[in-house]
Backbone atoms as SQL, in Angstrom:
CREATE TABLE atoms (id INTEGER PRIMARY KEY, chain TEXT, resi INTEGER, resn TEXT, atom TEXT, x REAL, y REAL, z REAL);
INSERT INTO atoms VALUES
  (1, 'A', 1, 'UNK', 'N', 102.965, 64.493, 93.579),
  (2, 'A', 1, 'UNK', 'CA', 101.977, 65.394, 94.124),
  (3, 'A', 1, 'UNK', 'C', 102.642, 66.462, 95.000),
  (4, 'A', 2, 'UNK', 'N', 103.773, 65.861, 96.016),
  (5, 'A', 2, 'UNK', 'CA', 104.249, 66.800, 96.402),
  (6, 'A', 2, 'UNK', 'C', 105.020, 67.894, 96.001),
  (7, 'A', 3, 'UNK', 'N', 105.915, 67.484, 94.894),
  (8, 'A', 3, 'UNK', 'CA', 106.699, 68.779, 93.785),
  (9, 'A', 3, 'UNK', 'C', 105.629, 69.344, 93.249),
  (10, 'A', 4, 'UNK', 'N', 104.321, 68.970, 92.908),
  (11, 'A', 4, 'UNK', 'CA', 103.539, 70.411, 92.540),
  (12, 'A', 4, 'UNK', 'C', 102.675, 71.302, 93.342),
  (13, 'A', 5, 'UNK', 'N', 102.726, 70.653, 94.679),
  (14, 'A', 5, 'UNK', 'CA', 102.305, 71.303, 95.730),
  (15, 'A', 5, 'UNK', 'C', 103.246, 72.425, 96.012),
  (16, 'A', 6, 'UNK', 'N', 104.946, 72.229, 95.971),
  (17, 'A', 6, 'UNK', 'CA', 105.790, 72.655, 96.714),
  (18, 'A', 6, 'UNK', 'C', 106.171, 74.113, 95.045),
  (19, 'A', 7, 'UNK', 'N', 105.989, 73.674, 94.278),
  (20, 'A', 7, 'UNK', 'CA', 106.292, 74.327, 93.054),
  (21, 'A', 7, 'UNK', 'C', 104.832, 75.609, 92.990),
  (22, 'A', 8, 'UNK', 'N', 103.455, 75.129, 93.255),
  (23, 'A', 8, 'UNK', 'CA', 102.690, 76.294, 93.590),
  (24, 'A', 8, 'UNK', 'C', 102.948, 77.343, 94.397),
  (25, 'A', 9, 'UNK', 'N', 103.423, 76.601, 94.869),
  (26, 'A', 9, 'UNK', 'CA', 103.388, 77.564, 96.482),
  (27, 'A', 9, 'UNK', 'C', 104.904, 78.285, 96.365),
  (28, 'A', 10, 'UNK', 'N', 105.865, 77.781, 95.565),
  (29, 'A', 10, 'UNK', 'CA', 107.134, 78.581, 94.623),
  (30, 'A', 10, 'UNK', 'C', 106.667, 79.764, 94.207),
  (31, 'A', 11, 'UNK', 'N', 105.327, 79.775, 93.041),
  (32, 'A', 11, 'UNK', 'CA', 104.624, 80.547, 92.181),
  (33, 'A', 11, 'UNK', 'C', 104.424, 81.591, 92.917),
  (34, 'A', 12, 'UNK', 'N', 103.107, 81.232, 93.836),
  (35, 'A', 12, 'UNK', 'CA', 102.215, 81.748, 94.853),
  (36, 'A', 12, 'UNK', 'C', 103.285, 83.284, 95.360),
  (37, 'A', 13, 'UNK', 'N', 104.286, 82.416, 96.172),
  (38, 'A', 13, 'UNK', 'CA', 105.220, 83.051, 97.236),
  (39, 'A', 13, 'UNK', 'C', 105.639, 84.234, 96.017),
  (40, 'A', 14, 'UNK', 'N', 106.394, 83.717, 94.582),
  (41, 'A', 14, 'UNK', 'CA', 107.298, 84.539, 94.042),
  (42, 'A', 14, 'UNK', 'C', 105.804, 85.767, 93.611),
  (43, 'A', 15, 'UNK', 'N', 104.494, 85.356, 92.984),
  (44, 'A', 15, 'UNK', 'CA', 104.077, 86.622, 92.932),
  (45, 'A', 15, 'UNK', 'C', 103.584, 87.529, 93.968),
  (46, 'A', 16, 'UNK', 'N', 103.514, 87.055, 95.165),
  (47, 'A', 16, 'UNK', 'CA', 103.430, 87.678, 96.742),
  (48, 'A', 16, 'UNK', 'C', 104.836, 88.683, 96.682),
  (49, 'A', 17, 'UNK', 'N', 105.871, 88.155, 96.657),
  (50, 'A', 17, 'UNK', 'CA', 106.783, 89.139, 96.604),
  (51, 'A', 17, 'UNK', 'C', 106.853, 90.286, 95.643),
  (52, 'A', 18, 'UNK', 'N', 106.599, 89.901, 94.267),
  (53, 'A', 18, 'UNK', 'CA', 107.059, 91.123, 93.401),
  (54, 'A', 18, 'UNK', 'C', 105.671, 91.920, 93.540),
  (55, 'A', 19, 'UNK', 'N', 104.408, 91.460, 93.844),
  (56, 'A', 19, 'UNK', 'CA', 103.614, 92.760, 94.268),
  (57, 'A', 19, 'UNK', 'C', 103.382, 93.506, 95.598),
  (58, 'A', 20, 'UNK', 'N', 104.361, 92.879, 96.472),
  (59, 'A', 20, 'UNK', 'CA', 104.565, 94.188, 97.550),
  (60, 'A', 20, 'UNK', 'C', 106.778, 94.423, 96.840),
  (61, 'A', 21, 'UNK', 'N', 106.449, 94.257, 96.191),
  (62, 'A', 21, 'UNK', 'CA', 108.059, 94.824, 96.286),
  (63, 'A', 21, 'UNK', 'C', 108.419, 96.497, 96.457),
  (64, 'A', 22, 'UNK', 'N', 109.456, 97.047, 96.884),
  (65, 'A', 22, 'UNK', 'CA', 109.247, 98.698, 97.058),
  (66, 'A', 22, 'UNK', 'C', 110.443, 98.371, 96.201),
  (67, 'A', 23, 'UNK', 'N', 110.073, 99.949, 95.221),
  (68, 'A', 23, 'UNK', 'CA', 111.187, 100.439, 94.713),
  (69, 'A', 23, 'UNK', 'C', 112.207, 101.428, 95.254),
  (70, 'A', 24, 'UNK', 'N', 113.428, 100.875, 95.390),
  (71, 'A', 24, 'UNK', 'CA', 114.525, 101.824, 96.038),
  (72, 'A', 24, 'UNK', 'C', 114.268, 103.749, 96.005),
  (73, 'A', 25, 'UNK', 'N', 114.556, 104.611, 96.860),
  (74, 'A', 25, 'UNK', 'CA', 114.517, 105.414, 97.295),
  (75, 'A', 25, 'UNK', 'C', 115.638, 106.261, 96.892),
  (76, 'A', 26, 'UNK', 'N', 115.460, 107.707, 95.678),
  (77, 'A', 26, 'UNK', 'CA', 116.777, 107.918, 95.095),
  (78, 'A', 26, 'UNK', 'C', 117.721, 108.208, 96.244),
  (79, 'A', 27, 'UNK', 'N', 119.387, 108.200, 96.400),
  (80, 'A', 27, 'UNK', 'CA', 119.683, 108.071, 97.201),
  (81, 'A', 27, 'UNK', 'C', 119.579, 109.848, 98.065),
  (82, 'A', 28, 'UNK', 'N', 120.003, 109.852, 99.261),
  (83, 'A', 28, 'UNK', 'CA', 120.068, 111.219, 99.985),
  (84, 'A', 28, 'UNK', 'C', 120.641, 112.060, 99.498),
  (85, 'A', 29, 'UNK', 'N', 120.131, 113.591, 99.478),
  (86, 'A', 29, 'UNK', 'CA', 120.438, 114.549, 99.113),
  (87, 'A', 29, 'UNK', 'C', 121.842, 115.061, 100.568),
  (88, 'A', 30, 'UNK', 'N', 122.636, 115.552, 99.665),
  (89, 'A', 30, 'UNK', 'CA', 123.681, 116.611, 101.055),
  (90, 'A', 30, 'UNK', 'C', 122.928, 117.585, 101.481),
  (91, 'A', 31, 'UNK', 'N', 123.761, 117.405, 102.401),
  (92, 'A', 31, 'UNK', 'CA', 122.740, 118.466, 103.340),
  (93, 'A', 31, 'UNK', 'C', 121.753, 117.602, 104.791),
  (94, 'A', 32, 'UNK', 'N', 122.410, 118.014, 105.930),
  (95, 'A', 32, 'UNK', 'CA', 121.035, 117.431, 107.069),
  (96, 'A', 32, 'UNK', 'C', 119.982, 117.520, 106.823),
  (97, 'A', 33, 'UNK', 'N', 118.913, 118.535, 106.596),
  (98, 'A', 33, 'UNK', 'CA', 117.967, 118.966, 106.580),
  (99, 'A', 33, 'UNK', 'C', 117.145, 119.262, 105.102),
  (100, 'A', 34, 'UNK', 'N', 117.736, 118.389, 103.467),
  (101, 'A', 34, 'UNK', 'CA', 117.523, 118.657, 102.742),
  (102, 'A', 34, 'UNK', 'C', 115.985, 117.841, 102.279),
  (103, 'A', 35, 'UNK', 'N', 115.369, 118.620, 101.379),
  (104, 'A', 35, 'UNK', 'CA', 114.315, 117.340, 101.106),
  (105, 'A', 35, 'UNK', 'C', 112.678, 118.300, 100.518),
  (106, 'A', 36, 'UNK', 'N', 112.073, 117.885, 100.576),
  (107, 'A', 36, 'UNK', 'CA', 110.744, 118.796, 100.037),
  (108, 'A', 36, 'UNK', 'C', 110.183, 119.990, 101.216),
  (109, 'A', 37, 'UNK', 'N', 109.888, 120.851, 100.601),
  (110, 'A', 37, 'UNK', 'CA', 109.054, 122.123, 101.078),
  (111, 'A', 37, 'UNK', 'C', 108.193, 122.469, 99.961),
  (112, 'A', 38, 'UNK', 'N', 107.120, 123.549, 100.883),
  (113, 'A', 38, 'UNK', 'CA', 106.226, 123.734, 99.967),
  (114, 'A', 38, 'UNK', 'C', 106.582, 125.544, 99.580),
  (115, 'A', 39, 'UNK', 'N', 106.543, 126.011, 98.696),
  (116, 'A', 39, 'UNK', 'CA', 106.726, 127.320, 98.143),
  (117, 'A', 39, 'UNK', 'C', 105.871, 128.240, 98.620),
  (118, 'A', 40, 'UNK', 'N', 105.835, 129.116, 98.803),
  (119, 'A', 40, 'UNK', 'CA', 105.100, 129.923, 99.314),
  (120, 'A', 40, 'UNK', 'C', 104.983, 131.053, 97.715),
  (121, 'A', 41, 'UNK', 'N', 105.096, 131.074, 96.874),
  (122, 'A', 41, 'UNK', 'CA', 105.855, 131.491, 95.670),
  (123, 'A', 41, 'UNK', 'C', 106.347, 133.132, 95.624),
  (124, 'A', 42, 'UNK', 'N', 107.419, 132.768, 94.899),
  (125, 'A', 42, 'UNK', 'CA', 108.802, 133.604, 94.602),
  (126, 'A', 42, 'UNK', 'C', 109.385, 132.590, 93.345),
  (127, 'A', 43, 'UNK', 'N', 110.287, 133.642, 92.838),
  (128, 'A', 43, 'UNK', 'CA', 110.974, 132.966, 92.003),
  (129, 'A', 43, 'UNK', 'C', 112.383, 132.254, 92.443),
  (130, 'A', 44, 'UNK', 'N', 112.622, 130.751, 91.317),
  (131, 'A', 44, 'UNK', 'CA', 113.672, 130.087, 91.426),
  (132, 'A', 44, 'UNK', 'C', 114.999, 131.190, 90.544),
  (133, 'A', 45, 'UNK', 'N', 115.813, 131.363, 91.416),
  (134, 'A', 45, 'UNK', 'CA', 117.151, 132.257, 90.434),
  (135, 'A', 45, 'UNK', 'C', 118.161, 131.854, 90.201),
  (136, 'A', 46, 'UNK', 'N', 119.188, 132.468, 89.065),
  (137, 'A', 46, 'UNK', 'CA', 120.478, 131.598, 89.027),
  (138, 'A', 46, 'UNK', 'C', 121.499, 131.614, 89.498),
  (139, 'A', 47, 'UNK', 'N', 121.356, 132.345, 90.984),
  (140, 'A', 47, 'UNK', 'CA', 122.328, 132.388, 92.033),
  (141, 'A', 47, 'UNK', 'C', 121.540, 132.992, 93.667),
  (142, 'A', 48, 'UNK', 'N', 121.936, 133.008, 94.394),
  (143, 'A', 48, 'UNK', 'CA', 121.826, 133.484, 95.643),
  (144, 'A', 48, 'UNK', 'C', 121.733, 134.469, 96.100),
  (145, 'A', 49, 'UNK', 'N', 121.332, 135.607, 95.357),
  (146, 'A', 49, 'UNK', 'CA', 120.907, 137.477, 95.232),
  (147, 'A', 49, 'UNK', 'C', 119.638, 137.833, 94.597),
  (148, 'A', 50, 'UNK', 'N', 119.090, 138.512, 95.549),
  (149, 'A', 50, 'UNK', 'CA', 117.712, 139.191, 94.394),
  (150, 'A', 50, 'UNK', 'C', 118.056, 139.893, 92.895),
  (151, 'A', 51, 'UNK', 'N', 118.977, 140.354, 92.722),
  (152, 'A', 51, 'UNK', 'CA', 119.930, 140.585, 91.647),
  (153, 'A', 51, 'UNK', 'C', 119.806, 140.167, 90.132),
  (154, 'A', 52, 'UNK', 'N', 119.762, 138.593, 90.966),
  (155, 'A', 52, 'UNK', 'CA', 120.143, 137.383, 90.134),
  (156, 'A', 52, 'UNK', 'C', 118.593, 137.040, 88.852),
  (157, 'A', 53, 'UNK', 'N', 119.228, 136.772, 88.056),
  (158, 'A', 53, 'UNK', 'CA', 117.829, 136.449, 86.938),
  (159, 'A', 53, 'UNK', 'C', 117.032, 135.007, 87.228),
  (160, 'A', 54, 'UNK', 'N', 115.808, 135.335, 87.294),
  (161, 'A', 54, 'UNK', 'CA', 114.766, 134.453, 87.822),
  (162, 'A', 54, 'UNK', 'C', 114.770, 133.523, 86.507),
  (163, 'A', 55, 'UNK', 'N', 114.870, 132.079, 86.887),
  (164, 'A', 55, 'UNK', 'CA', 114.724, 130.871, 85.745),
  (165, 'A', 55, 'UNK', 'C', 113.497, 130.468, 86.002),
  (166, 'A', 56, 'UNK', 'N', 112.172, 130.590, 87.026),
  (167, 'A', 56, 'UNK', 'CA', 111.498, 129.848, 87.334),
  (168, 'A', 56, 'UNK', 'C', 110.291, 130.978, 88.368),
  (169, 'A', 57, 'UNK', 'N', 109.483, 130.698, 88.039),
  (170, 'A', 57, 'UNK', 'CA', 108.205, 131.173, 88.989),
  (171, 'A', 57, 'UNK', 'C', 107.463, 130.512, 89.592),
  (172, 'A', 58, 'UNK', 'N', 107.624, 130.359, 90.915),
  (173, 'A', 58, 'UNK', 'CA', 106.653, 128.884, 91.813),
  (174, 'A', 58, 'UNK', 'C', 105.533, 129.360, 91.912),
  (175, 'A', 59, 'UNK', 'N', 104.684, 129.008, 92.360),
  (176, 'A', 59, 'UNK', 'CA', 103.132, 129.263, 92.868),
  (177, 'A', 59, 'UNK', 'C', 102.844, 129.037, 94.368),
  (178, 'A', 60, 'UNK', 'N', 102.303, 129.380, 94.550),
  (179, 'A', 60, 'UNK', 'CA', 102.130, 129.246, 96.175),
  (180, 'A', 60, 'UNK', 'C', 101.625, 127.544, 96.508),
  (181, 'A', 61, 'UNK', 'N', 101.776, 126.838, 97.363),
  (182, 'A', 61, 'UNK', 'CA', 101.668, 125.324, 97.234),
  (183, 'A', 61, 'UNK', 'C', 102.190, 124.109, 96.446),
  (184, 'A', 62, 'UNK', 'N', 103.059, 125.282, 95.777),
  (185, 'A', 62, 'UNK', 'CA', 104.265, 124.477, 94.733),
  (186, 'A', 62, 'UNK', 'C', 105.225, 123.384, 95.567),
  (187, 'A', 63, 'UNK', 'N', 105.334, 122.225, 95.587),
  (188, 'A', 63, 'UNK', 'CA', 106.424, 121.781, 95.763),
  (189, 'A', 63, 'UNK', 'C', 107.777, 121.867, 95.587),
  (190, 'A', 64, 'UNK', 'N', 109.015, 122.122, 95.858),
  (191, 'A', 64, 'UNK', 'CA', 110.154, 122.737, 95.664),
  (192, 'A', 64, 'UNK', 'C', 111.128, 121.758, 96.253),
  (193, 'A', 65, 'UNK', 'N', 111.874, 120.951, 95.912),
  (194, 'A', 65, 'UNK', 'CA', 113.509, 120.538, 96.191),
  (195, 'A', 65, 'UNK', 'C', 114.587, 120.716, 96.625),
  (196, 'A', 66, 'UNK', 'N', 114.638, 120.783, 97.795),
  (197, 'A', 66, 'UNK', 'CA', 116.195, 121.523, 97.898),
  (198, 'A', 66, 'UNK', 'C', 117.097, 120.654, 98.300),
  (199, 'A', 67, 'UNK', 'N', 118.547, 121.246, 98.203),
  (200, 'A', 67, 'UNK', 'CA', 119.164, 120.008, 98.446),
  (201, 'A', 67, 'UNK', 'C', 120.274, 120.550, 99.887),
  (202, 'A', 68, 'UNK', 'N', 120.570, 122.083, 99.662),
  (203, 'A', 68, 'UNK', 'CA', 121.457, 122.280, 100.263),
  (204, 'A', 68, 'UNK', 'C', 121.243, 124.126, 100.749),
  (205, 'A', 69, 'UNK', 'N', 121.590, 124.527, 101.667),
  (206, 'A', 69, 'UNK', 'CA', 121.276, 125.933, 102.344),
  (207, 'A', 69, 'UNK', 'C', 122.514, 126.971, 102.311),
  (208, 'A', 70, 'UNK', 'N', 122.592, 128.539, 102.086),
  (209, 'A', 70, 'UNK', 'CA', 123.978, 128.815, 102.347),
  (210, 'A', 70, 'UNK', 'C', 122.809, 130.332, 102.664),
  (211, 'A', 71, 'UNK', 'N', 123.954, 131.305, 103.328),
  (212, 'A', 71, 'UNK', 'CA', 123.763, 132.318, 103.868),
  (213, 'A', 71, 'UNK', 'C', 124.421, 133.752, 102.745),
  (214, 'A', 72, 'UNK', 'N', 124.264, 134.255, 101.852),
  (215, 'A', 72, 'UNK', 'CA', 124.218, 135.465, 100.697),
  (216, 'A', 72, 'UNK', 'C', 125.352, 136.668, 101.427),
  (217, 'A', 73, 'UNK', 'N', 125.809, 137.162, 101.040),
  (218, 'A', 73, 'UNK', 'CA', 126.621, 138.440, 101.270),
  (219, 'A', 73, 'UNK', 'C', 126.086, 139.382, 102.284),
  (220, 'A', 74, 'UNK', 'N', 125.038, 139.615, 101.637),
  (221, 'A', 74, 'UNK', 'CA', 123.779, 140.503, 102.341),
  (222, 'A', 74, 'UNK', 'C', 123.279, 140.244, 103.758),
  (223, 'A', 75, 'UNK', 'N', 124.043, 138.647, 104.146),
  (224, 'A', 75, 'UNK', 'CA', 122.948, 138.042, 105.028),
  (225, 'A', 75, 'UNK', 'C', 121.695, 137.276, 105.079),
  (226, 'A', 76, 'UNK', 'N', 121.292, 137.107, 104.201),
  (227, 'A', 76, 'UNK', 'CA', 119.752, 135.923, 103.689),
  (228, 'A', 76, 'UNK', 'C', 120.132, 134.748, 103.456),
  (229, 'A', 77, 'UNK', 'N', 119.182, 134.444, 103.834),
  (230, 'A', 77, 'UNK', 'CA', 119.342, 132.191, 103.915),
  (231, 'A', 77, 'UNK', 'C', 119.009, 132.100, 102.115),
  (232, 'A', 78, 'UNK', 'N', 119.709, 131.467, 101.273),
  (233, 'A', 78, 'UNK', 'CA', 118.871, 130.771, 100.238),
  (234, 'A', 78, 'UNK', 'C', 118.771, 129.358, 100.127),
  (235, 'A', 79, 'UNK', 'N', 118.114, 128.567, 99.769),
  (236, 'A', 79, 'UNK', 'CA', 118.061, 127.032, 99.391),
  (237, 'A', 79, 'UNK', 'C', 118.257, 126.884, 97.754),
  (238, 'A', 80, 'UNK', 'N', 119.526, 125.961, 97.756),
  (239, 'A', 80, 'UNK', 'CA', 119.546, 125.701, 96.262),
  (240, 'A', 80, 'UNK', 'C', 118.560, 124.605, 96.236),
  (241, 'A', 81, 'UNK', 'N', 117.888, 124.829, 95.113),
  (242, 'A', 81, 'UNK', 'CA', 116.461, 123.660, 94.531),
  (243, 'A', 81, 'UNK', 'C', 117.149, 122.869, 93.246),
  (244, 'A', 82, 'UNK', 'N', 116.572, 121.740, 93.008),
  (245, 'A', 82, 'UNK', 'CA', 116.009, 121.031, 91.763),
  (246, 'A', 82, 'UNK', 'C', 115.327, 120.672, 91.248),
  (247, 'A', 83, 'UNK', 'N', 114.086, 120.646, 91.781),
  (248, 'A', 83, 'UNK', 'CA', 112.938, 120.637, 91.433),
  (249, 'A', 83, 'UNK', 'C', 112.307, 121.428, 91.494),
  (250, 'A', 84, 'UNK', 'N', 111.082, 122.457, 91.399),
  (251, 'A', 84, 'UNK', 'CA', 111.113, 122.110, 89.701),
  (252, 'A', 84, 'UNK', 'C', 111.957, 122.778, 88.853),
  (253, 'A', 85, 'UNK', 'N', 112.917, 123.534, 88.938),
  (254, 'A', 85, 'UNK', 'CA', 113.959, 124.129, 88.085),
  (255, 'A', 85, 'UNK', 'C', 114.875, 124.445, 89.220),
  (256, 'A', 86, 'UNK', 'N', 116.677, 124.058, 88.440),
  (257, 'A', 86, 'UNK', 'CA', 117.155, 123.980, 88.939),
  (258, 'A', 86, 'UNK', 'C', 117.989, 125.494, 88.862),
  (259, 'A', 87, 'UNK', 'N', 118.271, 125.763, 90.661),
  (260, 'A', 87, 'UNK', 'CA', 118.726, 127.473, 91.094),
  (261, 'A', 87, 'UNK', 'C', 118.431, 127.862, 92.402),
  (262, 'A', 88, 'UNK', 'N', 118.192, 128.665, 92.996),
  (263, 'A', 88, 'UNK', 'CA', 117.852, 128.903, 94.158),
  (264, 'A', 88, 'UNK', 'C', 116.812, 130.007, 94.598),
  (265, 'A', 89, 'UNK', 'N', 116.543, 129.861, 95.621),
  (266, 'A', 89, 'UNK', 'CA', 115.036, 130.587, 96.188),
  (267, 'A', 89, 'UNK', 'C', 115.618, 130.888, 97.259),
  (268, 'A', 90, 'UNK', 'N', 114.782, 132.204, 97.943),
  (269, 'A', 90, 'UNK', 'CA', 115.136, 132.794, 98.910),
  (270, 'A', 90, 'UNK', 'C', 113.904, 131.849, 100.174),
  (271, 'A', 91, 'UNK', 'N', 114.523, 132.325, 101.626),
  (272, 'A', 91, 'UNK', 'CA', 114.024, 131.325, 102.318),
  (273, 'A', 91, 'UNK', 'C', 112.465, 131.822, 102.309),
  (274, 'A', 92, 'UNK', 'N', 112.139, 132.826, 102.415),
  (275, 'A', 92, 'UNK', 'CA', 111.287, 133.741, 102.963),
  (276, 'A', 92, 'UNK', 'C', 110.006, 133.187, 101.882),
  (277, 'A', 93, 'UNK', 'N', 110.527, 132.628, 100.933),
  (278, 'A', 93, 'UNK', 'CA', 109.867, 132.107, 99.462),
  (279, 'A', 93, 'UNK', 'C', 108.880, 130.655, 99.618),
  (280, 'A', 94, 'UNK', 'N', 109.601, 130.128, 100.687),
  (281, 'A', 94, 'UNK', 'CA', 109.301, 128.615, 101.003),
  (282, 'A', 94, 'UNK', 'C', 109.109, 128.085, 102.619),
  (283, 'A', 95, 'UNK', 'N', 108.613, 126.881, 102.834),
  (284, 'A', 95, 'UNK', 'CA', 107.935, 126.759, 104.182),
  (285, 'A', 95, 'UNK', 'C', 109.580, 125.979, 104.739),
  (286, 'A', 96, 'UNK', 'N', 110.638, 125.946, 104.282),
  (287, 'A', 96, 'UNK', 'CA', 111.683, 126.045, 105.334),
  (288, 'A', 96, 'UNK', 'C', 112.357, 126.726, 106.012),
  (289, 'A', 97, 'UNK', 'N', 112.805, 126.593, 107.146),
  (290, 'A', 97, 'UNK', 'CA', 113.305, 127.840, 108.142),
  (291, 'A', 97, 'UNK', 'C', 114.491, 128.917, 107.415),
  (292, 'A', 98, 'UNK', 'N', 114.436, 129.787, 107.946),
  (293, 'A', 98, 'UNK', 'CA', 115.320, 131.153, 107.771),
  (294, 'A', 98, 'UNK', 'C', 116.290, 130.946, 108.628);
C-alpha cells in the first residue's frame, strides 16, 4: 500500500513539474542595453546611412530587435536589428535612446 501511495505521489509530483516547467530564455544579445523596442516606423537598411537600401518597412508599433548600437560618419546613432529583418534603423525610427 505504501509503494503505491509513494509511486502516486512520484506521478502527481512529476506532472506538477513538467506543467509549470519554463522554457529556457534564448541566450543574451551583446550589447548592455540590447533587447526589444517599439518602432516608431522607418525603414530597416543594409547598413548605417540613409544612403543605404531599405530591406524592410516597420510600422509604427512594430516591434523591432536590436542587438547592438554604433554612431554613422555623419554622427547618428543606428541600432543593428533582427527582427523583423535583419539591418539597421536609425534611432530617431524607434523608442530607444539617441
Amino acid at each position: 500500500m505504501r509503494f503505491r501511495m509513494l509511486a502516486a505521489a512520484g506521478v502527481l509530483a512529476g506532472a506538477v513539474m513538467s506543467a509549470t516547467a519554463v522554457v529556457p530564455a534564448q541566450a543574451a544579445p551583446s550589447g548592455a542595453n540590447a533587447g526589444w523596442a517599439m518602432s516608431i516606423g522607418g525603414p530597416i537598411r543594409t547598413c548605417a546611412a540613409a544612403s543605404c537600401d531599405p530591406v524592410y518597412q516597420t510600422s509604427y508599433g512594430e516591434d523591432v530587435y536590436w542587438t547592438t548600437s554604433k554612431v554613422n560618419s555623419s554622427g547618428n546613432r543606428w541600432y543593428k536589428v533582427t527582427t523583423p529583418a535583419a539591418g539597421w534603423i536609425y534611432c530617431m525610427n524607434i523608442s530607444a535612446p539617441c
